[in-house]
Short mmCIF file of C-alpha atoms and ligand atoms in Angstrom, two decimals:
data_model
loop_
_atom_site.label_atom_id
_atom_site.label_comp_id
_atom_site.label_asym_id
_atom_site.label_seq_id
_atom_site.Cartn_x
_atom_site.Cartn_y
_atom_site.Cartn_z
CA MET A 29 63.06 -2.09 -123.79
CA THR A 30 59.15 -2.28 -123.00
CA SER A 31 57.02 -0.33 -125.63
CA PRO A 32 54.21 1.85 -123.78
CA SER A 33 51.54 -0.53 -125.40
CA GLU A 34 53.15 -3.49 -123.56
CA LEU A 35 52.87 -1.94 -120.21
CA SER A 36 49.78 -2.49 -117.74
CA LYS A 37 47.86 0.59 -116.96
CA GLU A 38 49.55 0.29 -113.11
CA GLN A 39 53.20 0.21 -114.66
CA LEU A 40 52.34 3.19 -117.14
CA SER A 41 50.81 5.26 -114.45
CA ARG A 42 53.87 4.72 -112.03
CA GLN A 43 56.17 5.56 -114.90
CA VAL A 44 54.37 8.80 -115.60
CA ARG A 45 54.40 9.79 -111.84
CA GLN A 46 57.89 9.00 -111.32
CA HIS A 47 58.63 11.29 -114.50
CA LEU A 48 56.47 14.05 -113.18
CA ASP A 49 58.29 13.50 -109.71
CA SER A 50 61.60 14.06 -111.30
CA LEU A 51 60.54 17.12 -113.19
CA LYS A 52 59.16 18.41 -110.03
CA ALA A 53 62.24 17.84 -108.28
CA ALA A 54 64.18 19.80 -111.22
CA GLY A 55 61.78 22.68 -110.40
CA VAL A 56 59.38 22.44 -113.09
CA ASP A 57 55.86 22.76 -111.62
CA TRP A 58 53.83 23.66 -114.56
CA LEU A 59 53.39 21.50 -117.87
CA PRO A 60 51.89 22.66 -121.43
CA ALA A 61 48.26 21.58 -121.90
CA GLY A 62 48.80 19.93 -125.08
CA SER A 63 51.59 18.41 -127.17
CA ILE A 64 51.19 19.91 -130.51
CA PRO A 65 53.63 22.81 -130.94
CA SER A 66 51.86 25.88 -132.43
CA ALA A 67 52.39 29.49 -131.21
CA PRO A 68 49.36 31.21 -129.55
CA SER A 69 47.06 32.17 -132.15
CA SER A 70 46.93 35.95 -130.93
CA TRP A 71 50.53 36.24 -132.54
CA ASN A 72 48.44 36.36 -136.08
CA GLN A 73 45.90 38.59 -134.75
CA THR A 74 45.93 42.39 -134.41
CA GLN A 75 44.02 42.29 -131.00
CA ASP A 76 45.24 40.08 -128.37
CA SER A 77 43.29 37.99 -126.58
CA VAL A 78 45.39 35.05 -125.16
CA ASN A 79 44.33 33.67 -121.81
CA PRO A 80 45.54 30.19 -121.84
CA LYS A 81 45.33 28.05 -118.48
CA PRO A 82 48.19 26.73 -116.98
CA GLN A 83 48.12 22.94 -115.70
CA ALA A 84 50.00 22.39 -112.61
CA ILE A 85 51.73 19.28 -111.49
CA ALA A 86 49.69 18.04 -108.56
CA GLY A 87 51.00 19.00 -104.98
CA SER A 88 53.73 21.15 -106.51
CA GLN A 89 54.23 24.55 -104.86
CA THR A 90 58.10 25.10 -104.81
CA ASN A 91 60.25 27.03 -107.15
CA LYS A 92 63.97 26.19 -107.14
CA GLU A 93 65.14 28.80 -109.47
CA THR A 94 63.62 31.81 -107.99
CA SER A 95 61.16 32.48 -104.87
CA ASN A 96 60.88 36.23 -106.35
CA THR A 97 59.39 35.19 -109.72
CA ARG A 98 56.94 32.79 -108.26
CA ARG A 99 55.77 35.63 -105.97
CA GLN A 100 55.48 37.90 -109.01
CA GLY A 101 53.25 35.22 -110.65
CA LEU A 102 50.94 35.31 -107.41
CA PHE A 103 50.74 38.84 -107.11
CA GLU A 104 49.37 38.87 -110.63
CA ASP A 105 46.71 36.58 -109.72
CA VAL A 106 45.42 38.15 -106.18
CA GLY A 107 46.27 41.71 -107.18
CA GLY A 108 48.79 42.21 -104.61
CA PRO A 109 51.85 44.81 -104.36
CA ASP A 110 53.17 45.85 -107.93
CA PRO A 111 56.09 43.67 -108.46
CA THR A 112 57.73 46.10 -110.76
CA THR A 113 58.22 48.55 -108.38
CA GLU A 114 58.63 46.72 -105.22
CA ALA A 115 62.20 46.80 -103.90
CA LYS A 116 64.27 43.45 -104.36
CA PRO A 117 67.43 42.42 -102.60
CA THR A 118 70.53 43.31 -104.75
CA CYS A 119 73.23 40.89 -105.65
CA SER A 120 75.98 43.53 -106.24
CA GLY A 121 74.96 45.29 -102.82
CA ILE A 122 74.23 48.67 -104.78
CA PRO A 123 70.67 49.64 -103.43
CA LEU A 124 68.03 49.83 -105.87
CA GLU A 125 67.63 53.56 -105.51
CA LYS A 126 71.13 54.18 -106.31
CA ARG A 127 70.87 51.80 -109.30
CA LYS A 128 67.89 53.74 -110.69
CA GLN A 129 69.81 57.27 -110.56
CA GLU A 130 73.11 55.57 -111.87
CA LEU A 131 70.99 54.20 -114.94
CA LYS A 132 69.64 57.74 -115.44
CA VAL A 133 73.08 59.06 -115.62
CA LEU A 134 74.16 56.42 -118.03
CA THR A 135 71.19 57.32 -120.24
CA GLU A 136 72.37 60.69 -120.06
CA LYS A 137 75.90 59.98 -121.17
CA VAL A 138 74.51 57.72 -123.77
CA CYS A 139 72.45 60.67 -125.28
CA GLN A 140 75.92 62.55 -125.75
CA CYS A 141 77.65 59.87 -127.01
CA THR A 142 79.54 60.39 -130.68
CA ARG A 143 81.91 57.37 -130.59
CA CYS A 144 80.19 56.17 -133.83
CA GLY A 145 80.44 59.36 -136.00
CA GLU A 146 77.98 57.91 -138.76
CA LEU A 147 75.26 56.86 -136.28
CA ALA A 148 75.61 59.86 -134.15
CA SER A 149 75.04 62.09 -137.00
CA SER A 150 72.39 60.28 -138.62
CA ARG A 151 70.22 59.19 -135.36
CA THR A 152 67.16 61.46 -134.06
CA GLN A 153 67.84 60.30 -130.72
CA THR A 154 69.56 57.64 -128.89
CA VAL A 155 67.32 54.56 -127.71
CA PHE A 156 68.68 53.49 -124.30
CA GLY A 157 66.03 51.06 -122.90
CA VAL A 158 62.77 50.73 -121.06
CA GLY A 159 61.62 48.87 -118.05
CA PRO A 160 62.00 48.49 -114.27
CA VAL A 161 65.47 48.22 -112.57
CA GLY A 162 65.43 44.68 -111.18
CA ALA A 163 63.38 43.06 -113.52
CA ASP A 164 63.23 39.50 -113.68
CA LEU A 165 63.76 39.43 -117.54
CA CYS A 166 65.34 41.26 -120.01
CA PHE A 167 64.85 41.32 -123.68
CA ILE A 168 67.74 42.57 -125.94
CA GLY A 169 67.54 43.31 -129.63
CA GLU A 170 69.98 44.40 -132.12
CA ALA A 171 69.33 47.83 -132.61
CA PRO A 172 66.67 50.56 -132.93
CA GLY A 173 64.66 50.97 -136.33
CA ALA A 174 63.03 53.89 -137.73
CA ASP A 175 60.11 53.68 -135.14
CA GLU A 176 62.18 53.60 -132.39
CA ASP A 177 64.76 56.24 -133.64
CA ALA A 178 61.43 58.46 -133.83
CA GLN A 179 60.07 57.70 -130.43
CA GLY A 180 63.21 57.12 -128.41
CA GLU A 181 61.79 53.61 -127.04
CA PRO A 182 62.91 50.12 -128.27
CA PHE A 183 60.53 47.59 -129.90
CA VAL A 184 57.80 50.25 -130.76
CA GLY A 185 57.26 49.29 -134.40
CA ALA A 186 55.95 46.17 -136.18
CA ALA A 187 58.45 43.91 -134.59
CA GLY A 188 57.59 45.55 -131.25
CA GLN A 189 54.05 44.88 -131.24
CA LEU A 190 54.85 41.24 -132.10
CA LEU A 191 57.18 41.31 -129.00
CA ASP A 192 54.16 42.70 -127.05
CA LYS A 193 52.10 39.50 -127.98
CA ILE A 194 55.05 37.14 -126.92
CA ILE A 195 55.50 38.99 -123.71
CA ALA A 196 51.62 38.76 -123.05
CA ALA A 197 51.39 34.97 -124.10
CA CYS A 198 54.08 34.58 -121.41
CA LYS A 199 51.70 36.04 -118.95
CA MET A 200 53.88 38.85 -118.44
CA LYS A 201 53.45 42.80 -118.94
CA ARG A 202 55.58 44.89 -121.10
CA GLU A 203 55.99 47.27 -118.18
CA GLU A 204 57.41 44.35 -115.92
CA VAL A 205 60.40 43.49 -118.30
CA TYR A 206 63.44 45.39 -119.48
CA ILE A 207 63.97 45.82 -123.12
CA CYS A 208 67.21 47.11 -124.86
CA ASN A 209 69.16 46.75 -127.91
CA ILE A 210 72.94 45.80 -128.39
CA ILE A 211 73.48 49.45 -129.89
CA LYS A 212 71.78 52.54 -128.96
CA CYS A 213 71.51 54.45 -132.16
CA ARG A 214 69.64 53.37 -135.38
CA PRO A 215 72.12 52.20 -138.16
CA PRO A 216 71.16 54.07 -141.36
CA GLY A 217 68.61 52.07 -143.82
CA ASN A 218 68.32 49.53 -140.68
CA ARG A 219 71.48 47.99 -141.75
CA THR A 220 72.95 45.50 -139.45
CA PRO A 221 75.16 46.90 -136.58
CA LEU A 222 79.09 46.89 -137.59
CA PRO A 223 81.37 45.16 -135.17
CA ASN A 224 82.78 48.34 -134.15
CA GLU A 225 79.72 49.94 -133.49
CA ALA A 226 78.63 46.98 -131.03
CA ALA A 227 82.18 47.48 -129.65
CA ASN A 228 81.73 51.08 -128.96
CA CYS A 229 78.40 50.31 -127.16
CA ARG A 230 79.45 47.37 -125.00
CA GLU A 231 80.26 49.35 -122.41
CA TYR A 232 76.80 50.99 -122.11
CA LEU A 233 75.39 47.42 -122.47
CA GLU A 234 77.42 45.94 -119.80
CA ARG A 235 76.79 48.74 -117.49
CA GLN A 236 73.00 48.56 -118.27
CA LEU A 237 72.67 45.01 -117.35
CA GLU A 238 75.03 45.55 -114.30
CA LEU A 239 72.45 47.98 -113.03
CA VAL A 240 69.23 46.57 -113.96
CA GLN A 241 70.30 43.15 -112.82
CA PRO A 242 68.02 40.78 -114.74
CA ARG A 243 67.58 37.44 -113.54
CA PHE A 244 67.21 36.08 -117.05
CA ILE A 245 68.08 37.43 -120.43
CA CYS A 246 66.53 36.76 -123.73
CA ALA A 247 68.66 37.72 -126.92
CA LEU A 248 66.43 38.23 -129.85
CA GLY A 249 68.03 37.33 -132.92
CA SER A 250 71.42 36.27 -134.03
CA THR A 251 72.98 39.98 -133.95
CA ALA A 252 71.96 40.05 -130.38
CA ALA A 253 73.15 36.87 -129.59
CA LYS A 254 76.32 37.13 -131.39
CA TYR A 255 77.29 40.40 -129.64
CA LEU A 256 76.01 39.43 -126.15
CA LEU A 257 77.71 36.19 -126.03
CA ASN A 258 80.61 37.00 -128.23
CA THR A 259 79.92 33.96 -130.51
CA THR A 260 79.85 33.25 -134.14
CA GLN A 261 77.25 30.46 -133.74
CA GLY A 262 73.80 31.13 -135.72
CA ILE A 263 70.67 31.47 -134.00
CA GLY A 264 69.67 27.77 -135.23
CA GLN A 265 72.67 26.61 -133.07
CA LEU A 266 72.01 28.81 -130.24
CA ARG A 267 68.47 28.06 -129.41
CA GLY A 268 67.30 25.23 -127.21
CA ARG A 269 69.66 25.49 -124.62
CA PHE A 270 70.82 28.26 -122.01
CA HIS A 271 73.89 30.22 -122.26
CA ASP A 272 75.62 32.37 -119.89
CA TYR A 273 76.14 36.05 -119.72
CA ARG A 274 78.27 37.04 -116.55
CA GLY A 275 76.07 34.44 -114.55
CA ILE A 276 72.84 35.21 -115.91
CA PRO A 277 70.83 32.66 -117.85
CA VAL A 278 70.55 33.65 -121.73
CA LEU A 279 68.01 31.96 -124.06
CA CYS A 280 68.37 32.92 -127.70
CA THR A 281 65.57 32.99 -129.96
CA TYR A 282 64.51 34.41 -133.27
CA HIS A 283 64.01 38.11 -133.86
CA PRO A 284 60.49 39.10 -133.72
CA ALA A 285 60.94 40.89 -137.15
CA TYR A 286 61.82 37.21 -138.69
CA LEU A 287 58.55 36.38 -137.52
CA LEU A 288 56.52 38.81 -139.59
CA PRO A 289 54.26 37.91 -142.51
CA HIS A 290 56.60 38.72 -145.11
CA ARG A 291 59.31 36.72 -143.71
CA SER A 292 59.00 33.47 -141.81
CA PRO A 293 55.82 33.54 -139.86
CA GLY A 294 56.15 29.51 -139.56
CA LYS A 295 58.95 30.23 -137.05
CA LYS A 296 56.61 31.36 -134.40
CA LYS A 297 55.77 28.02 -132.94
CA ASP A 298 59.96 27.69 -132.37
CA VAL A 299 59.75 30.66 -130.55
CA TRP A 300 56.74 30.01 -128.47
CA GLU A 301 59.09 26.53 -127.78
CA ASP A 302 61.70 28.79 -126.63
CA MET A 303 59.57 31.05 -124.42
CA LYS A 304 58.07 27.92 -122.76
CA MET A 305 61.48 26.71 -121.95
CA LEU A 306 62.40 30.08 -120.65
CA LEU A 307 59.28 30.32 -118.28
CA ALA A 308 59.88 26.78 -116.98
CA LYS A 309 63.39 27.88 -116.03
CA MET A 310 61.76 30.95 -114.45
CA GLY A 311 59.61 29.18 -112.40
CA ARG A 312 56.56 30.51 -114.07
CA PRO A 313 53.33 28.98 -115.44
CA VAL A 314 53.88 27.25 -118.60
CA THR A 315 50.73 27.11 -120.72
N1 URA B 419 64.52 45.70 -133.85
C1 URA B 419 65.50 45.57 -132.91
O1 URA B 419 66.30 44.97 -132.77
N2 URA B 419 65.37 46.60 -131.93
C2 URA B 419 64.25 47.21 -132.00
O2 URA B 419 64.27 48.07 -130.80
C3 URA B 419 63.53 47.36 -132.99
C4 URA B 419 63.46 46.61 -133.87
#
């Protein structure tokens, strides 16, 4: 095989053009600006100031995966209608308003749940989920921690602040994604949810996802991946490719808590690689 140094400029540029054309044909219309993998610097800062410039593949306008996500990106740029509140066509045929109502009913049902005796007696409140019905992307974590148990909202503690930075680096807003957990109650001492707890909560999670109808799911950490996908594979094996949950593409990545300074902050660059893969699949700008 000819090495790049043996090719003429014309041959090299033809090969690059062919490669870009094949990426474009596959629906990839944005490429990263640099080749050295590193996480956005804002993930190490307390104040988020990421505003990277995406690089477009010349002439690319189409998005094979979803026209909705592309439109959403444009709305952000030009200040059009709020994509988080605009009605989208439904796949299941249940109108958006009905799905919102049913999600409220489900939230109330979960509030009353006592299926897991230990969790029901130790929780301050249930933590159902947050975000718009019809969100393009749903993040699924493991279980509420102390902050989430106190506030009733998922990912509001230290891991949540890092998740917010990850979302911002993806040029999305927290308000436009859906965020929930495998189980809806805090396990005492933040222990890992037990299999029977995940099984008890499964019906709620399945219905929640059925009503929210995200187009993509990002499973945060091995516990979320394990219970969502019903797999015994570890997060290291699951990363780097898409999985399937009832027809929805699922990307698995490290849990934000694992990226905190006292654990493995060096893994942030891997999470950023995962997010770029997800963004490309979603048809959103990859920076
Ligand atoms: N960790 C999780 O898995 N979920 C939360 O909501 C908070 C921390």
